[in-house]
């Protein structure tokens, strides 16, 4: 069931909410059980057979976690933890990486190996990571014993189940245990609905309109001229941001309706002034997980500079592979790992430079532009179906497949035609509408991403979500619409306009990009 | 106090949403851009309808249901823009006509419309545009046609109407409907399903006719490069599209419908693309097989007094219309009389075709031949002569079309050589 669908919004959600508050009056356990069962129904709507897999994973990890917690920081506990983590990774490996492994093996050996065609259960990457964190913390003695119903709800909680945020038990379990969570509050509905509709608008009014322009360019490995290649890549760059951050906003808003705050997942990542900051703003809960449960256990920055960079590269390569079973994702992770290493080396080399202490708007803009450029280039590998397509796009973006504009467009701009032809710009027939719409939607995406406040800035007076300690406040571009939201009639009307336009766009629900991970 | 303010916020949000939704539904219902509801026609507000970008079949089916025509024009976009249902020949015969042609469709669509769809039962007259490209088949593909129609159920009907009332695309189309009322060159669809293509007029003025012809030629070349080159399945004398055409002929004969099958008047540039694509032998074979098919079915019904009349018309030739010169690149002064580009003829040429088939008049020598097995070889030979003459008189067009086809075929070969994509989950 998709958040951006009529059955979810007008049937599932109202029933779920009414049931939660009605049953919750009889006790926290009843309310949590209702929400847990509703979440399993939500998951089963996609494919009921995988509910059993999810339940088996939850039950298994719950009892393993209890057993590990009883042996916290002891060798038997460590052995049990190792077995439990391996079991989780094997499950993930089978469903997500078996065919990738077989195909890679076939390419290396030249043998014809049959693929297993395993269907990837939705959200398996997310619920596996969530539970590995629980097991590790159980071993560390940081996870107290919980009631099963709360654990079931923590893992299966429908707002985050399919595409995150990656939740941490420490921030969720206490909220499930609060009696006030199970009572309806107008403030939660006010804030939750507003955040939800902001997220829905990001998804259906911006991301979905950018999708067709990105898809067309990534569909073939044919050579693409400069503006076509950049048009497709930038369309995807903004599509992915609005799609995923829209989903995260919807998850945060929906959860707030139930009185539960989720952690922030995005903080205007394209406004980042360097790659290090980008990863503190993009998919923040995944970054946190990779840092706490991969980078630091590998040794982090505590074992020398070389080891630090090796750990960074390993973390990013595995982070890339987590996103998808394909070499293009490994390349994407490797590229970001390299960016991070270069960023750290540059920071160290210029740490004492005098200009570092002075900030200026022009330098911030240049830094944001460079970071955005590098991130966009990396998305080529993330989105391209194969390496030849990625190569053709990068060649096009470098201008090595020529520079061309639609003939009809140039015809409508007086004087420019001969000037462009003198510069060697080729003119082609057809595709004018597509070209103009692509760049107009990119302009819309850029305007909102760079110049508008993000959801949590917009809602800043009402603590919309759990704060993230890594949240950056250092370098900020000036934004428009500085007045924050408040529960006034004017904002209610504007939210209703946004809600109406979004609901009008639900006729062809499209899946969220991060469902595939 | 705070709780009351929050409750007021929620109440305002809910009422605003309901009010906005009600206004939008009412606006879409009155303006009715797709003609589903037909509550009111207000000049200057909704009299002209925009040409739909999608769901053309559903919109036209609603048009047919509302108008209840007794004659239909069927085919693809060539028929939609070329054959005017308001033509004098139809009026003379007191026929209410609807242009039920669907852009981008093939022969399966008229087959469904006539044999499976109960929208317009037993029309008195049907004119169907036949497109050679729709009859090209892979000789080794399954020879059984897909004969199971997707009949839209009550839920599909309801969903279509709800979409027309409460979607962003419907709202945008309603606004577009109001805006186009005073624009002479808007993209519209007449109440009888005809596409006047007036939006091409300013495009031709600014970009020139050469650009329109060239762009179409490029797109046709790309399409031809991917098409098979056979008219029949291997080891047989027929193919799925030919069998669909046979069923159409049989149905019309049986129900007493007068049927005119029209081979379109392709422009010489398009004919030379067929030639460059190596499709000329298939083009000739197709004409022979269609002529045989029609003659066989007509002969089989010769004793039936209630049988419908069937005529196969061939308007494809190197006649003076097809030879209309394409203005040179950059020339924006010369106008084109008969074509929008090489694949689509204007209403003016469509009118001559309709005169020919409805009244049997042949004001233009040799334009429109009733094709039968007895004259098909002569027609084919005549066309070969016309083609050879064109080749020698227009080497520049031959060179351009050959280059276009070579480029398109090279691109297809490159795409086919591409290794399979890696797994993505």
PDB file of C-alpha atoms in Angstrom, chain A residues 256-353:
ATOM      1  CA  UNK A 256       3.046  12.249  14.454  1.00  0.00           C
ATOM      2  CA  UNK A 257      -0.676  11.524  14.004  1.00  0.00           C
ATOM      3  CA  UNK A 258      -0.083   8.589  16.370  1.00  0.00           C
ATOM      4  CA  UNK A 259       1.813  10.869  18.741  1.00  0.00           C
ATOM      5  CA  UNK A 260       5.183   9.329  17.897  1.00  0.00           C
ATOM      6  CA  UNK A 261       8.106  11.434  16.711  1.00  0.00           C
ATOM      7  CA  UNK A 262      10.480   9.972  14.135  1.00  0.00           C
ATOM      8  CA  UNK A 263      14.066  11.111  13.593  1.00  0.00           C
ATOM      9  CA  UNK A 264      14.897  13.583  10.842  1.00  0.00           C
ATOM     10  CA  UNK A 265      16.177  12.040   7.657  1.00  0.00           C
ATOM     11  CA  UNK A 266      16.928  15.037   5.424  1.00  0.00           C
ATOM     12  CA  UNK A 267      18.184  18.510   6.062  1.00  0.00           C
ATOM     13  CA  UNK A 268      18.441  20.268   2.674  1.00  0.00           C
ATOM     14  CA  UNK A 269      21.337  18.056   1.525  1.00  0.00           C
ATOM     15  CA  UNK A 270      21.916  19.981  -1.699  1.00  0.00           C
ATOM     16  CA  UNK A 271      22.738  23.047   0.366  1.00  0.00           C
ATOM     17  CA  UNK A 272      25.779  21.240   1.789  1.00  0.00           C
ATOM     18  CA  UNK A 273      29.091  23.064   1.310  1.00  0.00           C
ATOM     19  CA  UNK A 274      31.121  19.849   1.156  1.00  0.00           C
ATOM     20  CA  UNK A 275      30.660  16.087   0.904  1.00  0.00           C
ATOM     21  CA  UNK A 276      31.199  15.501   4.614  1.00  0.00           C
ATOM     22  CA  UNK A 277      28.320  17.859   5.313  1.00  0.00           C
ATOM     23  CA  UNK A 278      26.252  16.302   2.529  1.00  0.00           C
ATOM     24  CA  UNK A 279      26.321  12.977   4.341  1.00  0.00           C
ATOM     25  CA  UNK A 280      25.196  14.683   7.537  1.00  0.00           C
ATOM     26  CA  UNK A 281      22.193  16.046   5.666  1.00  0.00           C
ATOM     27  CA  UNK A 282      21.258  13.187   3.267  1.00  0.00           C
ATOM     28  CA  UNK A 283      19.522  10.051   4.590  1.00  0.00           C
ATOM     29  CA  UNK A 284      20.742  11.027   8.035  1.00  0.00           C
ATOM     30  CA  UNK A 285      19.496   7.904   9.810  1.00  0.00           C
ATOM     31  CA  UNK A 286      21.381   5.624   7.420  1.00  0.00           C
ATOM     32  CA  UNK A 287      24.544   7.710   7.816  1.00  0.00           C
ATOM     33  CA  UNK A 288      24.136   7.401  11.575  1.00  0.00           C
ATOM     34  CA  UNK A 289      23.728   3.635  11.310  1.00  0.00           C
ATOM     35  CA  UNK A 290      26.750   3.210   9.034  1.00  0.00           C
ATOM     36  CA  UNK A 291      28.830   5.375  11.367  1.00  0.00           C
ATOM     37  CA  UNK A 292      27.802   3.634  14.597  1.00  0.00           C
ATOM     38  CA  UNK A 293      27.609   0.047  13.412  1.00  0.00           C
ATOM     39  CA  UNK A 294      30.164  -0.137  10.600  1.00  0.00           C
ATOM     40  CA  UNK A 295      32.665   2.729  10.501  1.00  0.00           C
ATOM     41  CA  UNK A 296      33.341   2.887  14.271  1.00  0.00           C
ATOM     42  CA  UNK A 297      33.491  -0.931  14.765  1.00  0.00           C
ATOM     43  CA  UNK A 298      35.999  -1.016  11.870  1.00  0.00           C
ATOM     44  CA  UNK A 299      38.150   1.302  13.931  1.00  0.00           C
ATOM     45  CA  UNK A 300      36.862   4.635  12.730  1.00  0.00           C
ATOM     46  CA  UNK A 301      39.523   7.311  12.919  1.00  0.00           C
ATOM     47  CA  UNK A 302      41.246   5.836  15.950  1.00  0.00           C
ATOM     48  CA  UNK A 303      43.841   3.688  14.179  1.00  0.00           C
ATOM     49  CA  UNK A 304      45.797   6.159  12.101  1.00  0.00           C
ATOM     50  CA  UNK A 305      45.124   8.232   9.014  1.00  0.00           C
ATOM     51  CA  UNK A 306      45.540   5.497   6.437  1.00  0.00           C
ATOM     52  CA  UNK A 307      43.260   3.139   8.320  1.00  0.00           C
ATOM     53  CA  UNK A 308      40.727   5.939   8.708  1.00  0.00           C
ATOM     54  CA  UNK A 309      40.530   6.420   4.950  1.00  0.00           C
ATOM     55  CA  UNK A 310      40.390   2.687   4.331  1.00  0.00           C
ATOM     56  CA  UNK A 311      37.501   2.455   6.814  1.00  0.00           C
ATOM     57  CA  UNK A 312      35.770   5.355   5.130  1.00  0.00           C
ATOM     58  CA  UNK A 313      36.077   3.733   1.705  1.00  0.00           C
ATOM     59  CA  UNK A 314      34.880   0.373   3.047  1.00  0.00           C
ATOM     60  CA  UNK A 315      31.891   1.989   4.738  1.00  0.00           C
ATOM     61  CA  UNK A 316      30.878   3.828   1.579  1.00  0.00           C
ATOM     62  CA  UNK A 317      31.413   0.802  -0.684  1.00  0.00           C
ATOM     63  CA  UNK A 318      29.211  -1.324   1.581  1.00  0.00           C
ATOM     64  CA  UNK A 319      26.750   1.559   1.872  1.00  0.00           C
ATOM     65  CA  UNK A 320      26.605   1.600  -1.931  1.00  0.00           C
ATOM     66  CA  UNK A 321      26.006  -2.132  -2.084  1.00  0.00           C
ATOM     67  CA  UNK A 322      23.299  -1.807   0.570  1.00  0.00           C
ATOM     68  CA  UNK A 323      21.376   0.397  -1.854  1.00  0.00           C
ATOM     69  CA  UNK A 324      21.278  -2.214  -4.591  1.00  0.00           C
ATOM     70  CA  UNK A 325      22.770  -5.399  -5.937  1.00  0.00           C
ATOM     71  CA  UNK A 326      24.755  -4.027  -8.861  1.00  0.00           C
ATOM     72  CA  UNK A 327      28.248  -2.865  -9.680  1.00  0.00           C
ATOM     73  CA  UNK A 328      26.914   0.592 -10.452  1.00  0.00           C
ATOM     74  CA  UNK A 329      25.950   0.955  -6.763  1.00  0.00           C
ATOM     75  CA  UNK A 330      29.440  -0.171  -5.732  1.00  0.00           C
ATOM     76  CA  UNK A 331      30.870   2.458  -8.103  1.00  0.00           C
ATOM     77  CA  UNK A 332      28.553   5.074  -6.616  1.00  0.00           C
ATOM     78  CA  UNK A 333      29.660   4.167  -3.089  1.00  0.00           C
ATOM     79  CA  UNK A 334      33.306   4.154  -4.154  1.00  0.00           C
ATOM     80  CA  UNK A 335      32.938   7.553  -5.747  1.00  0.00           C
ATOM     81  CA  UNK A 336      31.462   9.003  -2.554  1.00  0.00           C
ATOM     82  CA  UNK A 337      34.169   7.285  -0.504  1.00  0.00           C
ATOM     83  CA  UNK A 338      36.799   8.967  -2.693  1.00  0.00           C
ATOM     84  CA  UNK A 339      35.038  12.317  -2.358  1.00  0.00           C
ATOM     85  CA  UNK A 340      35.065  11.949   1.443  1.00  0.00           C
ATOM     86  CA  UNK A 341      38.757  11.012   1.537  1.00  0.00           C
ATOM     87  CA  UNK A 342      39.653  14.003  -0.652  1.00  0.00           C
ATOM     88  CA  UNK A 343      37.432  16.240   1.487  1.00  0.00           C
ATOM     89  CA  UNK A 344      39.196  15.102   4.684  1.00  0.00           C
ATOM     90  CA  UNK A 345      42.654  15.499   3.116  1.00  0.00           C
ATOM     91  CA  UNK A 346      41.748  18.999   1.907  1.00  0.00           C
ATOM     92  CA  UNK A 347      40.398  19.955   5.336  1.00  0.00           C
ATOM     93  CA  UNK A 348      43.590  18.792   6.997  1.00  0.00           C
ATOM     94  CA  UNK A 349      45.814  20.508   4.440  1.00  0.00           C
ATOM     95  CA  UNK A 350      44.008  23.832   4.744  1.00  0.00           C
ATOM     96  CA  UNK A 351      43.202  23.661   8.450  1.00  0.00           C
ATOM     97  CA  UNK A 352      45.497  26.541   9.278  1.00  0.00           C
ATOM     98  CA  UNK A 353      44.814  28.642   6.188  1.00  0.00           C
TER      99      UNK A 353
END
